[in-house]
Coordinates of C-alpha atoms in Angstrom, one line a residue:
M1 CA -6.1 -98.3 182.2
R2 CA -8.8 -96.1 183.9
N3 CA -8.6 -92.3 183.1
R4 CA -8.0 -90.2 186.2
I5 CA -8.6 -86.4 186.6
S6 CA -6.9 -84.6 189.4
L7 CA -9.0 -82.5 191.8
S8 CA -7.4 -79.3 190.6
S9 CA -8.1 -80.1 187.0
F10 CA -11.8 -80.8 187.8
F11 CA -12.2 -77.4 189.4
L12 CA -10.5 -75.7 186.4
I13 CA -12.9 -77.4 184.0
L14 CA -15.9 -76.4 186.2
C15 CA -14.8 -72.7 186.3
L16 CA -14.3 -72.6 182.5
S17 CA -17.8 -74.1 182.0
L18 CA -19.4 -71.6 184.2
S19 CA -17.6 -68.7 182.5
A20 CA -18.8 -69.9 179.1
C21 CA -22.4 -69.8 180.3
A22 CA -22.1 -66.4 181.9
P23 CA -22.9 -63.2 180.0
S24 CA -19.8 -61.6 178.4
S25 CA -20.6 -58.2 180.1
P26 CA -22.8 -57.1 183.0
V27 CA -26.4 -56.2 182.1
T28 CA -27.3 -52.7 183.1
T29 CA -30.7 -51.1 183.3
A30 CA -31.0 -47.4 182.3
A31 CA -32.6 -45.4 185.1
A32 CA -35.9 -43.8 184.2
P33 CA -35.9 -40.0 183.8
Q34 CA -36.7 -38.2 187.0
E35 CA -40.1 -36.5 187.0
W36 CA -40.9 -33.7 189.4
I37 CA -43.2 -30.7 189.7
F38 CA -42.2 -27.3 190.8
V39 CA -44.9 -25.2 192.5
G40 CA -44.8 -21.4 192.8
T41 CA -46.7 -19.7 195.6
Y42 CA -47.6 -16.4 197.2
T43 CA -45.3 -16.0 200.3
Q44 CA -47.1 -12.8 201.4
T45 CA -50.7 -13.6 202.2
G46 CA -52.4 -11.4 204.8
D47 CA -50.2 -11.3 207.9
Q48 CA -48.3 -14.4 206.8
Q49 CA -44.9 -14.2 205.4
R50 CA -42.5 -17.1 204.8
A51 CA -39.1 -17.5 203.2
E52 CA -39.8 -20.8 201.4
G53 CA -41.7 -20.0 198.2
I54 CA -40.9 -22.7 195.7
F55 CA -41.8 -26.3 196.4
T56 CA -40.4 -29.4 194.6
Y57 CA -42.3 -32.7 194.6
R58 CA -41.4 -36.0 193.1
F59 CA -44.1 -37.1 190.6
D60 CA -45.0 -40.8 190.2
P61 CA -46.0 -41.0 186.5
I62 CA -47.8 -44.3 187.1
R63 CA -49.9 -43.5 190.1
G64 CA -49.9 -39.7 189.8
E65 CA -48.8 -39.3 193.5
L66 CA -46.6 -36.5 194.8
T67 CA -43.9 -36.6 197.4
L68 CA -42.4 -33.4 198.8
L69 CA -38.6 -33.2 198.1
N70 CA -37.5 -29.6 198.7
K71 CA -38.6 -26.2 199.9
T72 CA -36.6 -23.3 198.4
R73 CA -36.1 -19.9 199.8
S74 CA -36.9 -17.2 197.3
L75 CA -37.6 -13.6 196.7
P76 CA -41.2 -12.8 197.8
N77 CA -44.1 -14.2 195.8
P78 CA -42.5 -16.5 193.3
S79 CA -45.9 -16.8 191.6
Y80 CA -45.0 -18.0 188.1
L81 CA -42.3 -20.4 187.1
T82 CA -40.9 -21.9 183.9
V83 CA -38.1 -24.2 182.9
D84 CA -35.6 -23.2 180.2
P85 CA -35.3 -25.3 177.0
S86 CA -32.1 -27.0 178.3
R87 CA -34.0 -28.1 181.4
R88 CA -31.1 -27.0 183.6
Y89 CA -32.6 -23.8 184.9
L90 CA -35.8 -22.7 186.6
L91 CA -37.0 -19.1 186.2
A92 CA -39.3 -17.5 188.7
V93 CA -40.9 -14.1 188.9
S94 CA -41.2 -12.2 192.2
E95 CA -44.7 -10.6 192.0
V96 CA -44.1 -7.5 194.0
G97 CA -44.4 -3.8 193.5
E98 CA -41.0 -3.1 195.0
Y99 CA -38.2 -5.0 196.7
N100 CA -35.3 -3.8 198.9
G101 CA -36.5 -0.2 198.3
Q102 CA -36.3 -0.5 194.5
P103 CA -39.6 -0.1 192.6
G104 CA -40.8 -2.9 190.3
G105 CA -40.7 -6.7 190.4
W106 CA -37.8 -9.2 190.0
V107 CA -37.0 -12.4 188.2
S108 CA -34.7 -15.1 189.5
S109 CA -32.7 -18.0 187.9
Y110 CA -32.1 -21.3 189.7
A111 CA -29.9 -24.2 188.8
I112 CA -31.8 -27.5 188.9
A113 CA -29.9 -30.5 190.5
P114 CA -30.6 -33.3 188.0
E115 CA -30.5 -36.0 190.7
S116 CA -32.7 -34.4 193.4
G117 CA -34.6 -31.5 191.9
A118 CA -33.0 -29.2 194.5
L119 CA -32.7 -25.5 193.4
T120 CA -29.7 -23.3 193.9
L121 CA -30.2 -19.5 193.3
I122 CA -27.9 -18.2 190.6
N123 CA -28.9 -14.6 190.5
S124 CA -31.9 -12.2 190.3
Q125 CA -32.6 -9.1 188.2
P126 CA -35.2 -6.3 188.4
T127 CA -37.8 -6.4 185.6
G128 CA -38.4 -2.6 185.6
G129 CA -42.2 -3.1 186.0
A130 CA -44.4 -3.8 189.0
N131 CA -45.9 -7.2 189.8
P132 CA -44.5 -9.5 187.1
C133 CA -46.9 -12.4 186.8
Y134 CA -45.6 -14.5 183.8
V135 CA -42.2 -15.6 182.5
S136 CA -41.2 -17.6 179.5
V137 CA -37.9 -18.4 177.6
D138 CA -37.4 -18.3 173.8
A139 CA -36.6 -21.5 172.0
S140 CA -32.9 -20.7 171.8
G141 CA -32.7 -20.4 175.6
R142 CA -31.0 -17.0 175.3
W143 CA -33.9 -14.6 176.1
V144 CA -36.2 -14.5 179.1
L145 CA -39.5 -12.7 178.6
V146 CA -41.6 -11.3 181.4
A147 CA -45.0 -9.7 181.6
N148 CA -45.4 -7.1 184.4
Y149 CA -49.1 -6.9 185.4
S150 CA -49.3 -3.7 187.4
G151 CA -46.5 -2.1 185.4
G152 CA -48.4 -2.8 182.1
S153 CA -45.1 -3.6 180.4
L154 CA -42.9 -6.4 178.9
T155 CA -39.3 -7.1 179.8
V156 CA -36.6 -9.0 177.9
L157 CA -33.4 -10.2 179.7
P158 CA -30.5 -12.3 178.5
L159 CA -29.9 -15.8 180.0
G160 CA -26.3 -16.8 180.0
A161 CA -25.0 -20.3 179.3
D162 CA -24.3 -20.6 183.0
G163 CA -27.9 -19.7 183.8
S164 CA -27.2 -16.2 185.0
L165 CA -29.6 -13.4 184.1
G166 CA -28.2 -10.2 182.6
Q167 CA -29.6 -6.7 182.8
R168 CA -32.7 -6.2 180.7
T169 CA -32.2 -5.5 177.0
D170 CA -35.7 -4.1 176.5
L171 CA -38.7 -2.7 178.4
V172 CA -41.9 -2.2 176.3
Q173 CA -44.5 0.0 177.9
H174 CA -48.2 -0.5 177.0
S175 CA -50.5 2.5 177.4
G176 CA -54.3 2.5 177.4
H177 CA -57.3 1.2 179.3
G178 CA -60.5 -0.8 178.8
V179 CA -64.2 -0.4 179.7
N180 CA -64.1 -2.1 183.1
P181 CA -63.2 0.6 185.7
D182 CA -62.1 -1.8 188.4
R183 CA -59.8 -4.0 186.4
Q184 CA -59.1 -2.1 183.2
E185 CA -58.2 1.3 184.4
A186 CA -54.7 0.9 182.9
A187 CA -52.6 -1.5 180.9
H188 CA -52.1 -4.9 182.6
A189 CA -49.8 -7.3 180.7
H190 CA -50.7 -10.8 181.9
S191 CA -48.7 -13.2 179.8
I192 CA -46.0 -13.4 177.1
L193 CA -45.4 -16.4 174.8
V194 CA -43.2 -17.6 171.9
S195 CA -44.7 -19.3 168.9
P196 CA -43.7 -23.0 168.7
T197 CA -42.9 -22.8 165.0
D198 CA -41.6 -19.2 164.6
P199 CA -39.0 -18.5 167.3
G200 CA -39.0 -14.8 166.6
L201 CA -42.8 -14.4 167.0
I202 CA -44.0 -13.2 170.4
V203 CA -47.6 -12.7 171.6
S204 CA -48.6 -11.0 174.8
A205 CA -52.1 -10.7 176.4
D206 CA -52.9 -7.4 178.0
L207 CA -56.0 -7.7 180.3
G208 CA -56.3 -4.0 180.8
M209 CA -56.4 -3.0 177.2
D210 CA -58.4 -5.9 175.6
R211 CA -55.4 -6.5 173.3
I212 CA -53.2 -9.3 172.2
F213 CA -49.9 -7.6 171.2
V214 CA -47.8 -9.3 168.5
Y215 CA -44.0 -8.7 168.4
D216 CA -40.9 -9.8 166.6
L217 CA -37.9 -10.6 168.8
D218 CA -34.5 -9.6 167.5
S219 CA -32.4 -12.6 168.5
H220 CA -29.2 -10.5 168.5
S221 CA -30.2 -7.4 170.4
G222 CA -33.0 -8.8 172.6
K223 CA -35.4 -6.1 171.4
L224 CA -39.1 -6.4 170.7
R225 CA -40.5 -4.7 167.6
P226 CA -44.2 -4.5 166.5
H227 CA -45.0 -7.4 164.2
S228 CA -46.0 -6.5 160.6
P229 CA -48.7 -6.6 159.3
T230 CA -50.5 -7.3 162.5
A231 CA -49.2 -5.8 165.7
E232 CA -52.4 -5.8 167.7
I233 CA -55.4 -8.2 168.0
I234 CA -58.4 -6.5 169.5
T235 CA -60.7 -8.7 171.7
A236 CA -64.3 -7.9 172.7
A237 CA -64.7 -4.9 175.0
G238 CA -64.3 -6.0 178.7
A239 CA -63.1 -9.5 177.8
G240 CA -59.8 -9.1 179.6
P241 CA -57.4 -11.5 177.8
R242 CA -55.2 -13.3 180.3
H243 CA -53.4 -16.4 179.1
L244 CA -52.8 -17.9 175.7
T245 CA -51.4 -21.0 174.0
F246 CA -50.6 -22.1 170.5
S247 CA -51.4 -25.4 168.8
A248 CA -48.3 -27.5 168.4
D249 CA -48.1 -26.7 164.7
G250 CA -48.4 -22.9 165.4
R251 CA -51.5 -22.6 163.1
L252 CA -53.9 -21.7 165.9
L253 CA -53.8 -19.3 168.9
Y254 CA -56.1 -19.9 171.8
V255 CA -56.8 -17.0 174.2
L256 CA -58.4 -17.2 177.6
N257 CA -60.4 -14.1 178.6
E258 CA -60.5 -13.6 182.3
L259 CA -63.2 -11.1 182.8
N260 CA -66.0 -12.5 180.5
A261 CA -64.9 -16.1 180.9
T262 CA -64.6 -17.0 177.2
L263 CA -62.1 -18.6 174.9
N264 CA -61.1 -17.1 171.5
V265 CA -59.7 -19.2 168.7
Y266 CA -57.5 -17.3 166.1
D267 CA -56.0 -18.4 162.8
A268 CA -52.4 -17.8 163.6
A269 CA -51.4 -18.9 160.1
S270 CA -53.1 -15.9 158.6
S271 CA -51.3 -12.6 158.6
T272 CA -54.2 -10.9 160.3
F273 CA -54.9 -13.5 163.1
D274 CA -58.5 -13.9 162.0
L275 CA -61.0 -14.7 164.8
L276 CA -62.5 -18.2 164.2
Q277 CA -64.6 -18.8 167.3
T278 CA -65.6 -17.5 170.7
V279 CA -66.9 -20.0 173.2
S280 CA -68.0 -19.7 176.9
L281 CA -66.1 -21.4 179.7
L282 CA -69.3 -21.8 181.7
P283 CA -72.6 -23.6 181.3
D284 CA -75.7 -21.6 180.6
S285 CA -77.0 -22.6 184.1
F286 CA -74.2 -20.8 186.0
G287 CA -75.2 -17.5 187.5
G288 CA -72.5 -16.6 189.9
K289 CA -69.3 -14.5 189.6
N290 CA -66.4 -16.1 187.9
L291 CA -62.9 -15.2 186.7
A292 CA -61.1 -17.4 184.2
A293 CA -57.5 -18.3 185.0
D294 CA -55.5 -20.7 182.8
L295 CA -55.7 -22.9 179.7
H296 CA -53.7 -25.9 178.3
L297 CA -54.0 -28.2 175.4
L298 CA -53.4 -31.9 175.9
P299 CA -50.2 -33.2 174.3
S300 CA -52.4 -35.0 171.8
G301 CA -54.0 -31.7 170.7
K302 CA -57.4 -33.4 170.9
A303 CA -58.7 -31.5 173.9
L304 CA -58.3 -28.2 175.7
I305 CA -58.8 -27.6 179.4
A306 CA -59.3 -24.2 181.2
S307 CA -59.8 -23.2 184.8
N308 CA -62.6 -21.1 186.4
R309 CA -62.3 -19.2 189.7
G310 CA -65.7 -18.8 191.2
A311 CA -67.3 -21.8 189.5
D312 CA -64.1 -23.6 190.7
T313 CA -64.1 -26.0 187.8
L314 CA -62.0 -27.2 185.0
A315 CA -63.8 -26.8 181.7
G316 CA -63.1 -29.3 179.0
F317 CA -63.4 -28.9 175.3
A318 CA -62.9 -31.2 172.3
V319 CA -60.7 -29.8 169.6
D320 CA -61.7 -30.3 166.0
G321 CA -58.8 -31.9 164.2
Q322 CA -59.4 -29.9 161.0
T323 CA -60.5 -26.5 162.1
G324 CA -59.2 -26.3 165.7
K325 CA -62.6 -25.1 166.9
L326 CA -63.8 -26.1 170.3
T327 CA -66.8 -28.0 171.5
P328 CA -67.7 -27.9 175.3
T329 CA -67.6 -31.4 176.9
T330 CA -67.1 -31.4 180.7
Q331 CA -67.2 -29.2 183.8
T332 CA -65.1 -30.9 186.6
P333 CA -65.0 -29.5 190.1
T334 CA -61.4 -28.8 191.2
Q335 CA -62.1 -30.0 194.8
G336 CA -60.8 -26.8 196.1
K337 CA -61.3 -23.0 196.0
T338 CA -59.9 -20.6 193.4
P339 CA -58.0 -22.7 191.0
R340 CA -55.2 -20.8 189.4
N341 CA -52.6 -22.3 187.1
F342 CA -52.7 -26.1 186.4
A343 CA -50.3 -28.3 184.5
I344 CA -50.7 -31.5 182.4
A345 CA -48.1 -34.3 182.7
P346 CA -45.8 -34.8 179.7
E347 CA -47.5 -38.1 178.9
G348 CA -50.9 -36.3 179.0
N349 CA -52.4 -38.8 181.5
F350 CA -52.4 -36.6 184.7
L351 CA -53.3 -33.1 185.6
I352 CA -52.4 -31.2 188.7
V353 CA -54.3 -28.0 189.7
A354 CA -53.3 -25.3 192.2
N355 CA -56.3 -24.2 194.3
Q356 CA -55.0 -21.0 195.8
E357 CA -57.5 -20.1 198.5
S358 CA -58.0 -23.6 199.8
G359 CA -54.2 -24.3 199.7
T360 CA -54.3 -27.6 197.9
L361 CA -52.7 -29.4 194.9
V362 CA -55.3 -31.8 193.5
T363 CA -54.4 -34.5 191.0
F364 CA -56.7 -35.8 188.3
S365 CA -56.2 -38.7 185.8
V366 CA -56.8 -37.6 182.2
D367 CA -58.3 -39.5 179.3
V368 CA -55.7 -38.7 176.7
T369 CA -58.2 -38.8 173.9
T370 CA -61.2 -37.0 175.3
G371 CA -59.6 -34.9 178.1
S372 CA -62.2 -36.1 180.6
L373 CA -60.9 -35.9 184.2
K374 CA -61.2 -38.1 187.3
A375 CA -59.9 -37.2 190.7
T376 CA -57.3 -39.7 191.9
G377 CA -57.7 -38.9 195.6
S378 CA -54.3 -37.2 195.9
V379 CA -54.6 -33.9 197.7
I380 CA -51.5 -32.1 198.9
K381 CA -51.6 -29.1 201.3
V382 CA -49.4 -26.2 200.4
D383 CA -50.0 -22.5 201.3
A384 CA -51.3 -20.3 198.4
P385 CA -50.2 -22.3 195.4
V386 CA -50.3 -20.4 192.2
C387 CA -48.3 -22.1 189.5
V388 CA -47.5 -25.8 188.6
Q389 CA -44.7 -26.7 186.3
F390 CA -43.9 -30.3 185.3
Y391 CA -40.2 -31.3 184.9
K392 CA -39.0 -34.5 183.2
G393 CA -35.3 -35.1 183.3
K394 CA -33.2 -36.3 180.4

């Protein structure tokens, strides 16, 4: 007798077969972390004043391209920015001599929207010193450190778990001058940084005094105390130390001198911060006026790059893997006028420089081994850009 299968049984068997071949659970693809850059600007330039001072761009880590996402209203002149260690808050100085009738500059905290990069102001606090130009956050995320340029002082403020800034816990006043009557008539604190390996060790470059000040940060009180045995590093007269950076292992301290366009290399592992090397940021053939601006190490630590205003170049240096000393390698035009701050992508393969006077952000591809640069052709117009900060989401 011939076997017969009913129509309903046939469809049941077919469905069971298809189910057996299908995956037991849906396959999901994790979204890549968002990558943006935040750009700080001068909002008061000549007769121009604008409310939007911080710009957020989407960064394409493959092509190096930028797409404008947001413009954020800010206090005037949000010239320098940083992201806290939790990557939830953006800190921005307001580089002014007074605001709302109160003398001194300000610092503001913004919440970062993880999906869009949009910024929401949490609050602002006065720094107690005029024209703050640099802000950083300690490794614990509890203390915000500010350098007040015209005030010649350093400010410490608490950062709450909710991103709110408290009233300052310390104001350290520098006092003195250098040999340059135009730029060193008084103390001018230009940067403040935390050691990557010693969270209590703070260094600050004072352009006006030709000094690198070394402090210990009390993690409980938020007070700065002179470091022992070395509380001051004296640079060459008229050098004008501006920005600084540590090697990743904290053994070396690199200092960029604005006024004489040099780099100093110090042994940060020694108790006395011994000077290992001084090297020029300019080729011997350059005869014009120049002011150095910024410096960064590649993530690999194999190269260092610094910016020149006047020559309008990015100077490249190879870093000796044993000694940390520098060898000049390249001079790359920034394709703009007066490069200020620049930033290197987390992967080390792109660099974006802020050309203040030409009003452009220019992107370069980076050889991650040698640090050599090549313009990608990406040029973004933005008024008076000063600071670039990369942001990579979780």
